[in-house]
Amino acid sequence: MSDPVGQWIQRAYKASAASNCVRRSVGAVLVRNGVEVIAGSNGVNRRFRSCLEAGCPRCTAGGVVGLGYEFCIWVHAEQDAITRAARDGTAIGGSTAFITLRPCLTCLTMMISAGIRCVYYAEDWSLAPELEAVYQSVAGQLEGFERVPLAQEAVSEEESTGC
């Protein structure tokens, strides 16, 4: 794949393999000047095999997609990357985020506050129209916010063909 955005989205899918959430694996990669700064994945503390083992009430109850996150004990991939960078003293201001899933509103505002300039994501979802308008207004604060529809299956296919 010669598209650099697509290559970074592929890298985000690879980062998602470290997820230990039983519901969905999400990966994020922060890149500055064409170099990976840090990657993250969603999940609970890595001393647990899964969020169920850690006792996540939301995943145990099988919550509705998009709701009940206040009962979830895992961090999002974007939060993992940002907090790991902070822990390690790694500057992420001016970077671009490549994520397998469109970020939630909290992650979006966190990335803006952290100085991330652009966000590219592969998989989409949307909010109710009145909340979607607020979301898009916040996304408009970034220099770039764009969906790059690259399915995880495409990543697997390219890996298996040696591309």
mmCIF file with all atom_site columns, C-alpha atoms in Angstrom:
data_model
loop_
_atom_site.group_PDB
_atom_site.id
_atom_site.type_symbol
_atom_site.label_atom_id
_atom_site.label_alt_id
_atom_site.label_comp_id
_atom_site.label_asym_id
_atom_site.label_entity_id
_atom_site.label_seq_id
_atom_site.pdbx_PDB_ins_code
_atom_site.Cartn_x
_atom_site.Cartn_y
_atom_site.Cartn_z
_atom_site.occupancy
_atom_site.B_iso_or_equiv
_atom_site.pdbx_formal_charge
_atom_site.auth_seq_id
_atom_site.auth_comp_id
_atom_site.auth_asym_id
_atom_site.auth_atom_id
_atom_site.pdbx_PDB_model_num
ATOM 1   C CA . MET A 1 1   ? 0.000   0.000   0.000  1.00 0.00 ? 1   MET A CA 1
ATOM 2   C CA . SER A 1 2   ? 1.559   3.290   -1.083 1.00 0.00 ? 2   SER A CA 1
ATOM 3   C CA . ASP A 1 3   ? -0.918  5.548   0.739  1.00 0.00 ? 3   ASP A CA 1
ATOM 4   C CA . PRO A 1 4   ? 0.807   6.756   3.945  1.00 0.00 ? 4   PRO A CA 1
ATOM 5   C CA . VAL A 1 5   ? -2.530  7.412   5.708  1.00 0.00 ? 5   VAL A CA 1
ATOM 6   C CA . GLY A 1 6   ? -3.650  3.880   4.903  1.00 0.00 ? 6   GLY A CA 1
ATOM 7   C CA . GLN A 1 7   ? -0.331  2.512   6.138  1.00 0.00 ? 7   GLN A CA 1
ATOM 8   C CA . TRP A 1 8   ? -0.765  4.263   9.489  1.00 0.00 ? 8   TRP A CA 1
ATOM 9   C CA . ILE A 1 9   ? -4.342  2.990   9.757  1.00 0.00 ? 9   ILE A CA 1
ATOM 10  C CA . GLN A 1 10  ? -2.909  -0.495  9.135  1.00 0.00 ? 10  GLN A CA 1
ATOM 11  C CA . ARG A 1 11  ? -0.466  0.123   11.972 1.00 0.00 ? 11  ARG A CA 1
ATOM 12  C CA . ALA A 1 12  ? -3.389  1.134   14.217 1.00 0.00 ? 12  ALA A CA 1
ATOM 13  C CA . TYR A 1 13  ? -5.087  -2.183  13.401 1.00 0.00 ? 13  TYR A CA 1
ATOM 14  C CA . LYS A 1 14  ? -1.888  -3.969  14.389 1.00 0.00 ? 14  LYS A CA 1
ATOM 15  C CA . ALA A 1 15  ? -1.855  -2.029  17.669 1.00 0.00 ? 15  ALA A CA 1
ATOM 16  C CA . SER A 1 16  ? -5.443  -3.146  18.299 1.00 0.00 ? 16  SER A CA 1
ATOM 17  C CA . ALA A 1 17  ? -4.159  -6.720  18.654 1.00 0.00 ? 17  ALA A CA 1
ATOM 18  C CA . ALA A 1 18  ? -2.906  -5.771  22.140 1.00 0.00 ? 18  ALA A CA 1
ATOM 19  C CA . SER A 1 19  ? -6.477  -5.028  23.276 1.00 0.00 ? 19  SER A CA 1
ATOM 20  C CA . ASN A 1 20  ? -7.881  -7.204  26.034 1.00 0.00 ? 20  ASN A CA 1
ATOM 21  C CA . CYS A 1 21  ? -11.475 -5.978  25.800 1.00 0.00 ? 21  CYS A CA 1
ATOM 22  C CA . VAL A 1 22  ? -13.857 -8.830  24.966 1.00 0.00 ? 22  VAL A CA 1
ATOM 23  C CA . ARG A 1 23  ? -16.305 -6.552  23.136 1.00 0.00 ? 23  ARG A CA 1
ATOM 24  C CA . ARG A 1 24  ? -14.125 -4.727  20.600 1.00 0.00 ? 24  ARG A CA 1
ATOM 25  C CA . SER A 1 25  ? -10.445 -4.252  19.797 1.00 0.00 ? 25  SER A CA 1
ATOM 26  C CA . VAL A 1 26  ? -9.400  -0.691  18.955 1.00 0.00 ? 26  VAL A CA 1
ATOM 27  C CA . GLY A 1 27  ? -5.948  0.639   18.156 1.00 0.00 ? 27  GLY A CA 1
ATOM 28  C CA . ALA A 1 28  ? -4.473  4.125   17.906 1.00 0.00 ? 28  ALA A CA 1
ATOM 29  C CA . VAL A 1 29  ? -1.123  5.389   16.656 1.00 0.00 ? 29  VAL A CA 1
ATOM 30  C CA . LEU A 1 30  ? 0.237   8.906   17.139 1.00 0.00 ? 30  LEU A CA 1
ATOM 31  C CA . VAL A 1 31  ? 2.606   10.047  14.396 1.00 0.00 ? 31  VAL A CA 1
ATOM 32  C CA . ARG A 1 32  ? 4.702   13.214  14.057 1.00 0.00 ? 32  ARG A CA 1
ATOM 33  C CA . ASN A 1 33  ? 6.821   14.071  11.025 1.00 0.00 ? 33  ASN A CA 1
ATOM 34  C CA . GLY A 1 34  ? 6.250   10.626  9.555  1.00 0.00 ? 34  GLY A CA 1
ATOM 35  C CA . VAL A 1 35  ? 7.541   8.819   12.651 1.00 0.00 ? 35  VAL A CA 1
ATOM 36  C CA . GLU A 1 36  ? 5.484   6.803   15.108 1.00 0.00 ? 36  GLU A CA 1
ATOM 37  C CA . VAL A 1 37  ? 5.523   8.509   18.497 1.00 0.00 ? 37  VAL A CA 1
ATOM 38  C CA . ILE A 1 38  ? 3.425   5.989   20.442 1.00 0.00 ? 38  ILE A CA 1
ATOM 39  C CA . ALA A 1 39  ? 0.660   3.438   19.970 1.00 0.00 ? 39  ALA A CA 1
ATOM 40  C CA . GLY A 1 40  ? -2.157  2.335   22.217 1.00 0.00 ? 40  GLY A CA 1
ATOM 41  C CA . SER A 1 41  ? -5.039  -0.091  22.444 1.00 0.00 ? 41  SER A CA 1
ATOM 42  C CA . ASN A 1 42  ? -8.211  -0.284  24.450 1.00 0.00 ? 42  ASN A CA 1
ATOM 43  C CA . GLY A 1 43  ? -8.504  -2.527  27.477 1.00 0.00 ? 43  GLY A CA 1
ATOM 44  C CA . VAL A 1 44  ? -7.901  -2.930  31.164 1.00 0.00 ? 44  VAL A CA 1
ATOM 45  C CA . ASN A 1 45  ? -4.637  -3.216  33.065 1.00 0.00 ? 45  ASN A CA 1
ATOM 46  C CA . ARG A 1 46  ? -2.517  -5.758  31.197 1.00 0.00 ? 46  ARG A CA 1
ATOM 47  C CA . ARG A 1 47  ? -2.092  -7.931  34.282 1.00 0.00 ? 47  ARG A CA 1
ATOM 48  C CA . PHE A 1 48  ? -5.605  -9.194  33.430 1.00 0.00 ? 48  PHE A CA 1
ATOM 49  C CA . ARG A 1 49  ? -6.261  -11.425 30.425 1.00 0.00 ? 49  ARG A CA 1
ATOM 50  C CA . SER A 1 50  ? -9.532  -9.635  29.704 1.00 0.00 ? 50  SER A CA 1
ATOM 51  C CA . CYS A 1 51  ? -11.935 -7.013  30.935 1.00 0.00 ? 51  CYS A CA 1
ATOM 52  C CA . LEU A 1 52  ? -14.251 -9.815  32.124 1.00 0.00 ? 52  LEU A CA 1
ATOM 53  C CA . GLU A 1 53  ? -11.487 -11.209 34.325 1.00 0.00 ? 53  GLU A CA 1
ATOM 54  C CA . ALA A 1 54  ? -10.946 -7.692  35.687 1.00 0.00 ? 54  ALA A CA 1
ATOM 55  C CA . GLY A 1 55  ? -14.654 -7.449  36.547 1.00 0.00 ? 55  GLY A CA 1
ATOM 56  C CA . CYS A 1 56  ? -15.910 -4.855  34.044 1.00 0.00 ? 56  CYS A CA 1
ATOM 57  C CA . PRO A 1 57  ? -19.613 -4.361  34.849 1.00 0.00 ? 57  PRO A CA 1
ATOM 58  C CA . ARG A 1 58  ? -20.482 -3.122  31.364 1.00 0.00 ? 58  ARG A CA 1
ATOM 59  C CA . CYS A 1 59  ? -18.914 -6.016  29.486 1.00 0.00 ? 59  CYS A CA 1
ATOM 60  C CA . THR A 1 60  ? -20.253 -8.544  32.005 1.00 0.00 ? 60  THR A CA 1
ATOM 61  C CA . ALA A 1 61  ? -23.788 -7.192  31.504 1.00 0.00 ? 61  ALA A CA 1
ATOM 62  C CA . GLY A 1 62  ? -23.413 -7.060  27.710 1.00 0.00 ? 62  GLY A CA 1
ATOM 63  C CA . GLY A 1 63  ? -24.268 -3.344  27.470 1.00 0.00 ? 63  GLY A CA 1
ATOM 64  C CA . VAL A 1 64  ? -25.785 -1.624  24.476 1.00 0.00 ? 64  VAL A CA 1
ATOM 65  C CA . VAL A 1 65  ? -23.325 -0.284  21.898 1.00 0.00 ? 65  VAL A CA 1
ATOM 66  C CA . GLY A 1 66  ? -22.663 3.398   22.559 1.00 0.00 ? 66  GLY A CA 1
ATOM 67  C CA . LEU A 1 67  ? -24.185 3.429   26.048 1.00 0.00 ? 67  LEU A CA 1
ATOM 68  C CA . GLY A 1 68  ? -23.109 2.607   29.576 1.00 0.00 ? 68  GLY A CA 1
ATOM 69  C CA . TYR A 1 69  ? -19.486 3.642   29.338 1.00 0.00 ? 69  TYR A CA 1
ATOM 70  C CA . GLU A 1 70  ? -19.683 5.117   32.833 1.00 0.00 ? 70  GLU A CA 1
ATOM 71  C CA . PHE A 1 71  ? -19.775 1.477   34.020 1.00 0.00 ? 71  PHE A CA 1
ATOM 72  C CA . CYS A 1 72  ? -16.814 0.399   31.916 1.00 0.00 ? 72  CYS A CA 1
ATOM 73  C CA . ILE A 1 73  ? -13.398 0.012   33.537 1.00 0.00 ? 73  ILE A CA 1
ATOM 74  C CA . TRP A 1 74  ? -11.189 0.011   30.431 1.00 0.00 ? 74  TRP A CA 1
ATOM 75  C CA . VAL A 1 75  ? -9.462  2.883   28.690 1.00 0.00 ? 75  VAL A CA 1
ATOM 76  C CA . HIS A 1 76  ? -9.937  3.759   25.047 1.00 0.00 ? 76  HIS A CA 1
ATOM 77  C CA . ALA A 1 77  ? -7.017  3.295   22.639 1.00 0.00 ? 77  ALA A CA 1
ATOM 78  C CA . GLU A 1 78  ? -6.563  7.067   22.316 1.00 0.00 ? 78  GLU A CA 1
ATOM 79  C CA . GLN A 1 79  ? -6.513  7.448   26.105 1.00 0.00 ? 79  GLN A CA 1
ATOM 80  C CA . ASP A 1 80  ? -3.991  4.623   26.374 1.00 0.00 ? 80  ASP A CA 1
ATOM 81  C CA . ALA A 1 81  ? -1.649  6.288   23.869 1.00 0.00 ? 81  ALA A CA 1
ATOM 82  C CA . ILE A 1 82  ? -1.971  9.749   25.447 1.00 0.00 ? 82  ILE A CA 1
ATOM 83  C CA . THR A 1 83  ? -1.530  8.556   29.039 1.00 0.00 ? 83  THR A CA 1
ATOM 84  C CA . ARG A 1 84  ? 1.398   6.274   28.143 1.00 0.00 ? 84  ARG A CA 1
ATOM 85  C CA . ALA A 1 85  ? 3.066   9.224   26.392 1.00 0.00 ? 85  ALA A CA 1
ATOM 86  C CA . ALA A 1 86  ? 2.524   11.357  29.504 1.00 0.00 ? 86  ALA A CA 1
ATOM 87  C CA . ARG A 1 87  ? 3.895   8.619   31.758 1.00 0.00 ? 87  ARG A CA 1
ATOM 88  C CA . ASP A 1 88  ? 6.968   8.199   29.572 1.00 0.00 ? 88  ASP A CA 1
ATOM 89  C CA . GLY A 1 89  ? 7.547   11.943  29.084 1.00 0.00 ? 89  GLY A CA 1
ATOM 90  C CA . THR A 1 90  ? 6.934   11.676  25.330 1.00 0.00 ? 90  THR A CA 1
ATOM 91  C CA . ALA A 1 91  ? 5.723   14.879  23.663 1.00 0.00 ? 91  ALA A CA 1
ATOM 92  C CA . ILE A 1 92  ? 2.711   14.347  21.395 1.00 0.00 ? 92  ILE A CA 1
ATOM 93  C CA . GLY A 1 93  ? 1.826   17.949  20.541 1.00 0.00 ? 93  GLY A CA 1
ATOM 94  C CA . GLY A 1 94  ? 1.593   18.505  16.806 1.00 0.00 ? 94  GLY A CA 1
ATOM 95  C CA . SER A 1 95  ? 1.061   14.826  16.061 1.00 0.00 ? 95  SER A CA 1
ATOM 96  C CA . THR A 1 96  ? -1.579  13.107  13.956 1.00 0.00 ? 96  THR A CA 1
ATOM 97  C CA . ALA A 1 97  ? -3.759  10.300  15.317 1.00 0.00 ? 97  ALA A CA 1
ATOM 98  C CA . PHE A 1 98  ? -4.624  7.227   13.256 1.00 0.00 ? 98  PHE A CA 1
ATOM 99  C CA . ILE A 1 99  ? -7.378  5.161   14.872 1.00 0.00 ? 99  ILE A CA 1
ATOM 100 C CA . THR A 1 100 ? -9.301  2.059   13.896 1.00 0.00 ? 100 THR A CA 1
ATOM 101 C CA . LEU A 1 101 ? -12.594 3.526   15.193 1.00 0.00 ? 101 LEU A CA 1
ATOM 102 C CA . ARG A 1 102 ? -13.982 7.070   15.192 1.00 0.00 ? 102 ARG A CA 1
ATOM 103 C CA . PRO A 1 103 ? -13.115 8.538   18.596 1.00 0.00 ? 103 PRO A CA 1
ATOM 104 C CA . CYS A 1 104 ? -15.758 9.218   21.209 1.00 0.00 ? 104 CYS A CA 1
ATOM 105 C CA . LEU A 1 105 ? -16.412 12.833  22.196 1.00 0.00 ? 105 LEU A CA 1
ATOM 106 C CA . THR A 1 106 ? -14.293 12.529  25.342 1.00 0.00 ? 106 THR A CA 1
ATOM 107 C CA . CYS A 1 107 ? -11.303 11.165  23.400 1.00 0.00 ? 107 CYS A CA 1
ATOM 108 C CA . LEU A 1 108 ? -11.788 13.789  20.709 1.00 0.00 ? 108 LEU A CA 1
ATOM 109 C CA . THR A 1 109 ? -11.631 16.634  23.249 1.00 0.00 ? 109 THR A CA 1
ATOM 110 C CA . MET A 1 110 ? -8.700  14.953  25.020 1.00 0.00 ? 110 MET A CA 1
ATOM 111 C CA . MET A 1 111 ? -6.747  14.756  21.759 1.00 0.00 ? 111 MET A CA 1
ATOM 112 C CA . ILE A 1 112 ? -7.435  18.425  21.011 1.00 0.00 ? 112 ILE A CA 1
ATOM 113 C CA . SER A 1 113 ? -6.272  19.374  24.530 1.00 0.00 ? 113 SER A CA 1
ATOM 114 C CA . ALA A 1 114 ? -3.127  17.251  24.060 1.00 0.00 ? 114 ALA A CA 1
ATOM 115 C CA . GLY A 1 115 ? -2.228  19.197  20.915 1.00 0.00 ? 115 GLY A CA 1
ATOM 116 C CA . ILE A 1 116 ? -3.036  16.524  18.344 1.00 0.00 ? 116 ILE A CA 1
ATOM 117 C CA . ARG A 1 117 ? -3.662  18.319  15.043 1.00 0.00 ? 117 ARG A CA 1
ATOM 118 C CA . CYS A 1 118 ? -5.336  15.748  12.781 1.00 0.00 ? 118 CYS A CA 1
ATOM 119 C CA . VAL A 1 119 ? -7.378  12.594  13.270 1.00 0.00 ? 119 VAL A CA 1
ATOM 120 C CA . TYR A 1 120 ? -7.885  9.818   10.715 1.00 0.00 ? 120 TYR A CA 1
ATOM 121 C CA . TYR A 1 121 ? -10.096 6.848   11.537 1.00 0.00 ? 121 TYR A CA 1
ATOM 122 C CA . ALA A 1 122 ? -11.258 3.719   9.703  1.00 0.00 ? 122 ALA A CA 1
ATOM 123 C CA . GLU A 1 123 ? -14.571 2.580   11.183 1.00 0.00 ? 123 GLU A CA 1
ATOM 124 C CA . ASP A 1 124 ? -17.457 4.995   11.595 1.00 0.00 ? 124 ASP A CA 1
ATOM 125 C CA . TRP A 1 125 ? -20.423 5.397   13.909 1.00 0.00 ? 125 TRP A CA 1
ATOM 126 C CA . SER A 1 126 ? -22.677 8.368   14.690 1.00 0.00 ? 126 SER A CA 1
ATOM 127 C CA . LEU A 1 127 ? -24.637 9.945   17.482 1.00 0.00 ? 127 LEU A CA 1
ATOM 128 C CA . ALA A 1 128 ? -28.208 11.189  17.574 1.00 0.00 ? 128 ALA A CA 1
ATOM 129 C CA . PRO A 1 129 ? -28.501 14.216  15.231 1.00 0.00 ? 129 PRO A CA 1
ATOM 130 C CA . GLU A 1 130 ? -28.470 16.868  17.981 1.00 0.00 ? 130 GLU A CA 1
ATOM 131 C CA . LEU A 1 131 ? -25.359 15.346  19.583 1.00 0.00 ? 131 LEU A CA 1
ATOM 132 C CA . GLU A 1 132 ? -23.720 14.673  16.219 1.00 0.00 ? 132 GLU A CA 1
ATOM 133 C CA . ALA A 1 133 ? -23.865 18.427  15.503 1.00 0.00 ? 133 ALA A CA 1
ATOM 134 C CA . VAL A 1 134 ? -21.948 19.105  18.738 1.00 0.00 ? 134 VAL A CA 1
ATOM 135 C CA . TYR A 1 135 ? -19.470 16.345  17.911 1.00 0.00 ? 135 TYR A CA 1
ATOM 136 C CA . GLN A 1 136 ? -18.805 17.751  14.433 1.00 0.00 ? 136 GLN A CA 1
ATOM 137 C CA . SER A 1 137 ? -18.357 21.234  15.908 1.00 0.00 ? 137 SER A CA 1
ATOM 138 C CA . VAL A 1 138 ? -15.665 19.904  18.251 1.00 0.00 ? 138 VAL A CA 1
ATOM 139 C CA . ALA A 1 139 ? -14.055 17.917  15.396 1.00 0.00 ? 139 ALA A CA 1
ATOM 140 C CA . GLY A 1 140 ? -13.936 21.183  13.432 1.00 0.00 ? 140 GLY A CA 1
ATOM 141 C CA . GLN A 1 141 ? -11.337 22.476  15.899 1.00 0.00 ? 141 GLN A CA 1
ATOM 142 C CA . LEU A 1 142 ? -8.808  20.052  14.403 1.00 0.00 ? 142 LEU A CA 1
ATOM 143 C CA . GLU A 1 143 ? -6.772  20.854  11.289 1.00 0.00 ? 143 GLU A CA 1
ATOM 144 C CA . GLY A 1 144 ? -8.039  17.590  9.813  1.00 0.00 ? 144 GLY A CA 1
ATOM 145 C CA . PHE A 1 145 ? -10.687 15.029  10.726 1.00 0.00 ? 145 PHE A CA 1
ATOM 146 C CA . GLU A 1 146 ? -11.372 12.328  8.171  1.00 0.00 ? 146 GLU A CA 1
ATOM 147 C CA . ARG A 1 147 ? -12.632 8.799   7.778  1.00 0.00 ? 147 ARG A CA 1
ATOM 148 C CA . VAL A 1 148 ? -10.319 6.471   5.879  1.00 0.00 ? 148 VAL A CA 1
ATOM 149 C CA . PRO A 1 149 ? -12.439 3.404   5.167  1.00 0.00 ? 149 PRO A CA 1
ATOM 150 C CA . LEU A 1 150 ? -9.893  0.626   5.483  1.00 0.00 ? 150 LEU A CA 1
ATOM 151 C CA . ALA A 1 151 ? -11.433 -2.494  6.951  1.00 0.00 ? 151 ALA A CA 1
ATOM 152 C CA . GLN A 1 152 ? -9.416  -4.705  9.282  1.00 0.00 ? 152 GLN A CA 1
ATOM 153 C CA . GLU A 1 153 ? -9.927  -7.510  6.796  1.00 0.00 ? 153 GLU A CA 1
ATOM 154 C CA . ALA A 1 154 ? -7.943  -5.479  4.235  1.00 0.00 ? 154 ALA A CA 1
ATOM 155 C CA . VAL A 1 155 ? -5.047  -5.339  6.684  1.00 0.00 ? 155 VAL A CA 1
ATOM 156 C CA . SER A 1 156 ? -5.133  -9.103  7.153  1.00 0.00 ? 156 SER A CA 1
ATOM 157 C CA . GLU A 1 157 ? -5.323  -9.711  3.390  1.00 0.00 ? 157 GLU A CA 1
ATOM 158 C CA . GLU A 1 158 ? -2.354  -7.431  2.684  1.00 0.00 ? 158 GLU A CA 1
ATOM 159 C CA . GLU A 1 159 ? -0.297  -9.128  5.394  1.00 0.00 ? 159 GLU A CA 1
ATOM 160 C CA . SER A 1 160 ? -1.068  -12.565 3.983  1.00 0.00 ? 160 SER A CA 1
ATOM 161 C CA . THR A 1 161 ? -0.072  -11.560 0.433  1.00 0.00 ? 161 THR A CA 1
ATOM 162 C CA . GLY A 1 162 ? 3.232   -10.130 1.586  1.00 0.00 ? 162 GLY A CA 1
ATOM 163 C CA . CYS A 1 163 ? 2.408   -6.527  0.648  1.00 0.00 ? 163 CYS A CA 1
#
